[in-house]
Amino acid sequence: MADAAIEVRDLRKTYRTPFRRRRVEALRGVTFRVEVGHIFGFVGPNGAGKTTTIRTLMGLIRPSGGSARILGHDIPSRQARARLGFLPESPYFYDYLTIGELLDLAGRLFNLPGPLRKKRAEELIERVGLGRARTQSLKKFSKGMLQRAGLAQALMNDPELVVLDEPMSGLDPIGRKEVRDLILELRERGKTVFFSTHILSDVEAVADQVAIVARGQLQAQGTPAELVGRVLRGVDVLVRIADSVATDELTDGATRVRRVGSELSLTLAADVDVDAWLARAHGAGAKVVSVSPRHDTLEDLFLRETAAADASVAATEGRT
Ligand SMILES: Nc1ncnc2c1ncn2[C@@H]1O[C@H](COP(=O)(O)OP(=O)(O)OP(=O)(O)O)[C@@H](O)[C@H]1O
Ligand SMILES: [Mg+2]
């Protein structure tokens, strides 16, 4: 099999707090694979282990167990680091620099020649919408502007793989949309993007693959469509029926019932015999307009998986 962009196997991390009085099992055996050219969304609630996973992959902290490869190299790897871009969770910059100086510094760290540094910096400043702030020092930047500066910095070495820890954090809806567009553009140029977030609509909109992490373990993994298509919640039906017809027989036990003139829409529970219901509707003179499955939203799944992880940890802790 071709090398994955990221391959993580049974990754574990236990933090020991000062004086080793308390252990925090931040990662309890995490396994996943990020294919080259994909956008991978790593979703989970606060404290799930997203940043720990990312910092481990970046070689900033050592795992307590398991292994990971990045761009075909075991972590930590200098060769891999040169070919990837990284946006940390709360980027900190020397705040007396301008954006141009920040990017020039990033370019120097990657040994880019002067003219290339200048060209890349110019392109990226425009790309992330900081053209008008180029003379200001970073200390005058808003949170959103700093986030954009961090994104530009992560792209200075024209990386094959971009790892972004909460790239949309601190951004307003327009800023979030811009980051999503940037991520899509990176994929179009053949790059691989791995990003963490707790905002589900952001992953739903762009990710090819999603992993839901909670309590240091993956709870679910798949394409957004697979994840939301896994559980049938019911069937949405829309029928047209003469105004005079009473619909009690049809709406019994249904939810989201709405009748506007001759249009009746409702949701049948997943265990209802849809054929029998349609036959009854037909008998009442109804014309079927549409019948469609109602699946979980990613949010339903997220809430359920997160609650399940909490319950299983509570059960384990209760036993010890
Ligand atoms: N340096 C540390 N020392 C001790 N515990 C830590 C340390 N860093 C993280 N933790 C703990 O490890 C767990 C996972 O934290 P992590 O920062 O990886 O979560 P996260 O998914 O990135 O959360 P968030 O959405 O809030 O950024 C949490 O319980 C956290 O308190
Ligand atoms: Mg985090």
Short mmCIF file of C-alpha atoms and ligand atoms in Angstrom, two decimals:
data_model
loop_
_atom_site.label_atom_id
_atom_site.label_comp_id
_atom_site.label_asym_id
_atom_site.label_seq_id
_atom_site.Cartn_x
_atom_site.Cartn_y
_atom_site.Cartn_z
CA MET A 1 0.00 0.00 0.00
CA ALA A 2 1.25 3.50 -0.76
CA ASP A 3 2.46 5.55 2.17
CA ALA A 4 -0.24 7.43 4.01
CA ALA A 5 0.31 11.10 4.79
CA ILE A 6 -0.20 10.25 8.46
CA GLU A 7 -0.41 6.84 10.04
CA VAL A 8 -1.11 6.54 13.73
CA ARG A 9 -1.15 3.20 15.56
CA ASP A 10 -2.40 2.67 19.07
CA LEU A 11 -1.04 6.03 20.17
CA ARG A 12 -1.05 6.57 23.93
CA LYS A 13 -0.12 9.49 26.09
CA THR A 14 -0.27 9.72 29.84
CA TYR A 15 0.64 13.08 31.34
CA ARG A 16 2.12 13.03 34.77
CA THR A 17 1.39 16.23 36.61
CA PRO A 18 4.04 17.73 38.93
CA PHE A 19 5.30 15.39 41.64
CA ARG A 20 3.60 12.59 39.71
CA ARG A 21 0.61 12.83 41.97
CA ARG A 22 -1.91 12.61 39.20
CA ARG A 23 -1.91 10.82 35.87
CA VAL A 24 -3.99 12.03 32.96
CA GLU A 25 -4.60 9.47 30.27
CA ALA A 26 -4.99 11.92 27.40
CA LEU A 27 -4.70 9.27 24.64
CA ARG A 28 -5.85 5.70 25.24
CA GLY A 29 -4.86 3.94 22.03
CA VAL A 30 -5.70 6.03 18.98
CA THR A 31 -5.39 4.52 15.50
CA PHE A 32 -6.13 6.22 12.17
CA ARG A 33 -4.73 6.81 8.70
CA VAL A 34 -4.82 9.98 6.65
CA GLU A 35 -4.57 9.37 2.91
CA VAL A 36 -2.49 11.63 0.69
CA GLY A 37 -4.63 14.34 -0.91
CA HIS A 38 -7.42 14.10 1.63
CA ILE A 39 -8.88 16.61 4.01
CA PHE A 40 -9.14 14.90 7.39
CA GLY A 41 -11.26 16.45 10.14
CA PHE A 42 -10.34 15.52 13.70
CA VAL A 43 -13.34 16.39 15.83
CA GLY A 44 -13.89 16.20 19.54
CA PRO A 45 -15.04 18.11 22.59
CA ASN A 46 -12.67 20.08 24.85
CA GLY A 47 -10.09 17.84 26.47
CA ALA A 48 -10.67 14.97 24.01
CA GLY A 49 -6.99 14.66 23.12
CA LYS A 50 -6.84 16.51 19.79
CA THR A 51 -3.96 18.82 20.67
CA THR A 52 -2.11 15.99 22.39
CA THR A 53 -2.37 13.90 19.20
CA ILE A 54 -1.18 16.79 17.06
CA ARG A 55 1.71 17.78 19.35
CA THR A 56 2.82 14.16 19.40
CA LEU A 57 2.74 13.99 15.61
CA MET A 58 4.78 17.19 15.42
CA GLY A 59 7.41 15.66 17.70
CA LEU A 60 6.77 18.26 20.41
CA ILE A 61 5.84 15.68 23.03
CA ARG A 62 6.75 12.01 23.33
CA PRO A 63 4.04 9.39 23.18
CA SER A 64 3.78 6.96 26.10
CA GLY A 65 3.01 4.13 23.68
CA GLY A 66 2.13 3.26 20.11
CA SER A 67 3.69 4.65 16.96
CA ALA A 68 3.12 7.17 14.22
CA ARG A 69 4.52 7.83 10.77
CA ILE A 70 4.28 11.10 8.97
CA LEU A 71 5.01 11.36 5.23
CA GLY A 72 6.62 7.93 5.47
CA HIS A 73 8.93 8.75 8.40
CA ASP A 74 8.66 7.59 12.00
CA ILE A 75 8.04 10.48 14.40
CA PRO A 76 9.85 12.59 15.39
CA SER A 77 11.35 13.26 11.97
CA ARG A 78 13.27 16.27 10.67
CA GLN A 79 12.74 15.17 7.07
CA ALA A 80 8.99 15.08 7.55
CA ARG A 81 9.01 18.41 9.42
CA ALA A 82 10.57 20.14 6.40
CA ARG A 83 7.68 18.98 4.20
CA LEU A 84 4.84 19.91 6.48
CA GLY A 85 3.17 23.06 7.73
CA PHE A 86 1.86 23.43 11.24
CA LEU A 87 -0.55 25.83 12.90
CA PRO A 88 -0.47 25.36 16.68
CA GLU A 89 -3.57 25.76 18.82
CA SER A 90 -2.81 29.19 20.25
CA PRO A 91 -0.06 30.52 18.04
CA TYR A 92 2.33 32.81 19.83
CA PHE A 93 4.43 35.24 17.84
CA TYR A 94 7.02 37.87 18.67
CA ASP A 95 4.53 40.66 18.64
CA TYR A 96 6.88 43.45 17.59
CA LEU A 97 7.19 41.86 14.13
CA THR A 98 5.12 42.74 11.08
CA ILE A 99 3.44 39.95 9.14
CA GLY A 100 6.13 40.24 6.45
CA GLU A 101 8.89 39.85 9.04
CA LEU A 102 7.12 36.90 10.64
CA LEU A 103 6.87 35.12 7.29
CA ASP A 104 10.45 35.96 6.39
CA LEU A 105 11.56 34.40 9.67
CA ALA A 106 9.49 31.28 8.96
CA GLY A 107 11.07 31.10 5.48
CA ARG A 108 14.57 31.34 6.98
CA LEU A 109 13.82 28.44 9.31
CA PHE A 110 13.13 26.39 6.19
CA ASN A 111 16.28 27.71 4.48
CA LEU A 112 14.33 29.26 1.63
CA PRO A 113 16.43 31.60 -0.55
CA GLY A 114 15.69 35.36 -0.16
CA PRO A 115 13.79 36.01 -3.40
CA LEU A 116 11.57 32.95 -2.84
CA ARG A 117 10.88 34.03 0.75
CA LYS A 118 9.79 37.43 -0.46
CA LYS A 119 7.59 36.03 -3.22
CA ARG A 120 5.88 33.46 -0.98
CA ALA A 121 5.37 35.99 1.81
CA GLU A 122 3.72 38.45 -0.58
CA GLU A 123 1.41 35.80 -2.01
CA LEU A 124 0.42 34.49 1.39
CA ILE A 125 -0.20 37.92 2.92
CA GLU A 126 -2.68 38.58 0.12
CA ARG A 127 -4.11 35.08 0.26
CA VAL A 128 -5.03 35.32 3.95
CA GLY A 129 -6.35 38.85 3.56
CA LEU A 130 -3.74 40.71 5.59
CA GLY A 131 -2.57 43.01 2.80
CA ARG A 132 -3.88 46.11 4.53
CA ALA A 133 -2.21 45.23 7.83
CA ARG A 134 1.26 44.68 6.45
CA THR A 135 2.80 47.72 8.19
CA GLN A 136 1.24 47.04 11.60
CA SER A 137 3.04 45.04 14.24
CA LEU A 138 1.41 41.78 15.25
CA LYS A 139 0.66 43.19 18.68
CA LYS A 140 -2.07 45.30 17.08
CA PHE A 141 -3.63 42.27 15.38
CA SER A 142 -7.04 40.98 16.44
CA LYS A 143 -7.43 37.30 17.34
CA GLY A 144 -8.74 36.53 13.87
CA MET A 145 -5.84 38.37 12.23
CA LEU A 146 -3.34 36.42 14.33
CA GLN A 147 -5.04 33.21 13.26
CA ARG A 148 -4.61 34.24 9.61
CA ALA A 149 -0.97 35.15 10.26
CA GLY A 150 -0.50 31.69 11.76
CA LEU A 151 -2.03 30.09 8.69
CA ALA A 152 0.24 32.06 6.36
CA GLN A 153 3.24 31.06 8.48
CA ALA A 154 2.21 27.38 8.23
CA LEU A 155 2.23 27.59 4.44
CA MET A 156 5.59 29.35 3.91
CA ASN A 157 7.45 26.17 3.00
CA ASP A 158 4.75 25.17 0.46
CA PRO A 159 4.12 22.01 2.52
CA GLU A 160 2.76 18.72 1.19
CA LEU A 161 0.91 18.17 4.43
CA VAL A 162 -0.72 20.87 6.51
CA VAL A 163 -1.59 20.18 10.14
CA LEU A 164 -3.89 22.76 11.70
CA ASP A 165 -4.99 22.72 15.33
CA GLU A 166 -8.34 24.57 15.48
CA PRO A 167 -7.72 26.77 12.44
CA MET A 168 -11.20 28.31 12.64
CA SER A 169 -10.98 29.25 16.30
CA GLY A 170 -11.45 32.93 16.99
CA LEU A 171 -12.83 33.58 13.53
CA ASP A 172 -16.24 34.98 12.71
CA PRO A 173 -18.47 33.13 10.18
CA ILE A 174 -16.88 34.94 7.23
CA GLY A 175 -13.39 34.18 8.51
CA ARG A 176 -14.38 30.55 9.03
CA LYS A 177 -15.67 30.31 5.49
CA GLU A 178 -12.40 31.79 4.22
CA VAL A 179 -10.38 29.19 6.09
CA ARG A 180 -12.61 26.43 4.71
CA ASP A 181 -12.04 27.80 1.20
CA LEU A 182 -8.31 27.90 1.81
CA ILE A 183 -8.36 24.26 2.99
CA LEU A 184 -10.29 23.24 -0.15
CA GLU A 185 -7.85 25.15 -2.32
CA LEU A 186 -4.93 23.32 -0.69
CA ARG A 187 -6.55 19.98 -1.52
CA GLU A 188 -7.08 21.12 -5.09
CA ARG A 189 -3.35 21.70 -5.29
CA GLY A 190 -2.77 18.11 -4.20
CA LYS A 191 -1.96 18.84 -0.55
CA THR A 192 -3.12 16.83 2.43
CA VAL A 193 -4.84 18.73 5.23
CA PHE A 194 -5.34 17.43 8.77
CA PHE A 195 -7.27 19.79 11.02
CA SER A 196 -8.89 19.64 14.42
CA THR A 197 -12.04 21.43 15.42
CA HIS A 198 -15.06 21.15 17.64
CA ILE A 199 -17.27 22.88 15.09
CA LEU A 200 -19.11 20.17 13.23
CA SER A 201 -20.42 22.24 10.37
CA ASP A 202 -16.83 23.03 9.40
CA VAL A 203 -15.87 19.37 9.00
CA GLU A 204 -19.15 18.49 7.36
CA ALA A 205 -18.49 21.15 4.74
CA VAL A 206 -14.95 20.18 3.74
CA ALA A 207 -13.65 16.90 5.14
CA ASP A 208 -13.21 13.71 3.09
CA GLN A 209 -12.70 11.74 6.29
CA VAL A 210 -13.76 12.48 9.82
CA ALA A 211 -12.66 10.95 13.09
CA ILE A 212 -14.56 11.71 16.27
CA VAL A 213 -12.38 11.58 19.36
CA ALA A 214 -13.57 11.76 22.95
CA ARG A 215 -11.83 10.88 26.20
CA GLY A 216 -8.65 9.93 24.37
CA GLN A 217 -10.24 7.37 22.07
CA LEU A 218 -11.70 7.38 18.58
CA GLN A 219 -15.44 6.93 18.79
CA ALA A 220 -16.24 6.87 15.10
CA GLN A 221 -14.47 7.27 11.80
CA GLY A 222 -15.58 7.55 8.17
CA THR A 223 -16.68 9.95 5.48
CA PRO A 224 -19.19 12.58 6.69
CA ALA A 225 -21.85 10.77 4.62
CA GLU A 226 -21.02 7.41 6.19
CA LEU A 227 -21.09 8.81 9.67
CA VAL A 228 -24.43 10.51 9.31
CA GLY A 229 -25.90 7.71 7.19
CA ARG A 230 -25.19 5.01 9.72
CA VAL A 231 -28.40 5.27 11.72
CA LEU A 232 -31.85 5.62 10.19
CA ARG A 233 -33.86 7.96 12.41
CA GLY A 234 -37.11 7.85 10.49
CA VAL A 235 -38.72 8.51 7.13
CA ASP A 236 -39.90 11.93 5.95
CA VAL A 237 -43.05 11.81 3.86
CA LEU A 238 -44.82 14.47 1.87
CA VAL A 239 -48.25 13.73 0.39
CA ARG A 240 -50.93 15.80 -1.26
CA ILE A 241 -54.43 15.21 -0.10
CA ALA A 242 -57.83 16.85 -0.69
CA ASP A 243 -58.44 19.68 1.82
CA SER A 244 -61.58 18.01 3.12
CA VAL A 245 -59.96 14.70 4.07
CA ALA A 246 -59.35 14.07 7.77
CA THR A 247 -55.82 12.84 8.36
CA ASP A 248 -56.00 11.47 11.90
CA GLU A 249 -55.44 7.95 10.73
CA LEU A 250 -52.31 9.00 8.85
CA THR A 251 -50.77 11.23 11.48
CA ASP A 252 -51.23 8.82 14.36
CA GLY A 253 -47.80 8.16 15.88
CA ALA A 254 -46.03 10.42 13.36
CA THR A 255 -43.85 13.38 14.37
CA ARG A 256 -43.16 16.78 12.79
CA VAL A 257 -46.69 16.75 11.40
CA ARG A 258 -47.47 19.81 9.31
CA ARG A 259 -50.47 20.42 7.14
CA VAL A 260 -50.57 23.43 4.88
CA GLY A 261 -53.66 23.37 2.66
CA SER A 262 -53.55 20.14 0.73
CA GLU A 263 -49.92 19.37 1.63
CA LEU A 264 -49.25 17.06 4.53
CA SER A 265 -45.70 16.44 5.64
CA LEU A 266 -44.63 14.26 8.54
CA THR A 267 -41.93 11.95 9.83
CA LEU A 268 -42.59 8.27 10.45
CA ALA A 269 -40.54 6.52 13.10
CA ALA A 270 -37.79 4.22 11.77
CA ASP A 271 -39.74 1.09 12.77
CA VAL A 272 -43.01 2.05 11.03
CA ASP A 273 -44.07 -0.10 8.06
CA VAL A 274 -43.78 2.55 5.35
CA ASP A 275 -45.49 0.43 2.67
CA ALA A 276 -48.54 -0.07 4.87
CA TRP A 277 -48.63 3.64 5.70
CA LEU A 278 -48.43 4.58 2.00
CA ALA A 279 -51.25 2.12 1.21
CA ARG A 280 -53.43 3.79 3.84
CA ALA A 281 -52.57 7.22 2.49
CA HIS A 282 -53.42 6.04 -1.00
CA GLY A 283 -56.74 4.72 0.29
CA ALA A 284 -57.49 8.17 1.71
CA GLY A 285 -56.95 9.64 -1.76
CA ALA A 286 -53.45 10.97 -1.10
CA LYS A 287 -50.85 11.45 -3.81
CA VAL A 288 -47.31 10.74 -2.68
CA VAL A 289 -44.91 13.60 -3.45
CA SER A 290 -41.79 12.35 -1.69
CA VAL A 291 -40.50 9.73 0.72
CA SER A 292 -36.97 10.14 2.07
CA PRO A 293 -34.89 8.67 4.88
CA ARG A 294 -34.01 10.88 7.83
CA HIS A 295 -30.52 10.21 9.13
CA ASP A 296 -28.58 11.43 12.10
CA THR A 297 -26.86 14.71 11.69
CA LEU A 298 -23.18 14.78 12.50
CA GLU A 299 -24.16 16.68 15.62
CA ASP A 300 -26.51 13.91 16.81
CA LEU A 301 -23.71 11.41 16.30
CA PHE A 302 -21.16 13.60 18.00
CA LEU A 303 -23.32 14.11 21.08
CA ARG A 304 -24.16 10.43 21.29
CA GLU A 305 -20.57 9.19 20.84
CA THR A 306 -19.27 11.73 23.32
CA ALA A 307 -21.86 10.72 25.91
CA ALA A 308 -21.04 7.03 25.31
CA ALA A 309 -17.34 7.73 25.89
CA ASP A 310 -18.13 9.53 29.14
CA ALA A 311 -20.32 6.65 30.31
CA SER A 312 -17.68 4.03 29.53
CA VAL A 313 -14.95 5.97 31.34
CA ALA A 314 -17.25 6.49 34.33
CA ALA A 315 -17.90 2.73 34.40
CA THR A 316 -14.16 1.92 34.26
CA GLU A 317 -13.30 4.45 36.93
CA GLY A 318 -16.12 3.15 39.10
CA ARG A 319 -14.54 -0.29 39.09
CA THR A 320 -11.08 0.78 40.21
N1 LIG B 1 0.73 19.32 29.65
C1 LIG B 1 -0.28 18.67 30.21
N2 LIG B 1 -0.19 18.16 31.44
C2 LIG B 1 -1.20 17.48 32.03
N3 LIG B 1 -2.39 17.24 31.41
C3 LIG B 1 -2.54 17.71 30.15
C4 LIG B 1 -1.51 18.45 29.48
N4 LIG B 1 -1.96 18.80 28.24
C5 LIG B 1 -3.21 18.29 28.16
N5 LIG B 1 -3.57 17.64 29.28
C6 LIG B 1 -4.85 16.91 29.53
O1 LIG B 1 -5.00 15.95 28.52
C7 LIG B 1 -6.35 15.87 28.07
C8 LIG B 1 -6.41 16.14 26.57
O2 LIG B 1 -6.05 17.49 26.32
P1 LIG B 1 -5.90 18.10 24.85
O3 LIG B 1 -5.35 19.47 25.00
O4 LIG B 1 -5.16 17.14 24.00
O5 LIG B 1 -7.43 18.15 24.39
P2 LIG B 1 -8.10 18.88 23.12
O6 LIG B 1 -8.95 17.85 22.46
O7 LIG B 1 -7.07 19.54 22.30
O8 LIG B 1 -9.06 19.95 23.82
P3 LIG B 1 -9.48 21.46 23.36
O9 LIG B 1 -10.66 21.30 22.44
O10 LIG B 1 -9.88 22.09 24.65
O11 LIG B 1 -8.30 22.10 22.73
C9 LIG B 1 -7.11 16.87 28.92
O12 LIG B 1 -7.67 16.17 29.99
C10 LIG B 1 -6.05 17.83 29.38
O13 LIG B 1 -6.41 18.39 30.62
MG MG B 2 -6.80 21.44 21.71
#
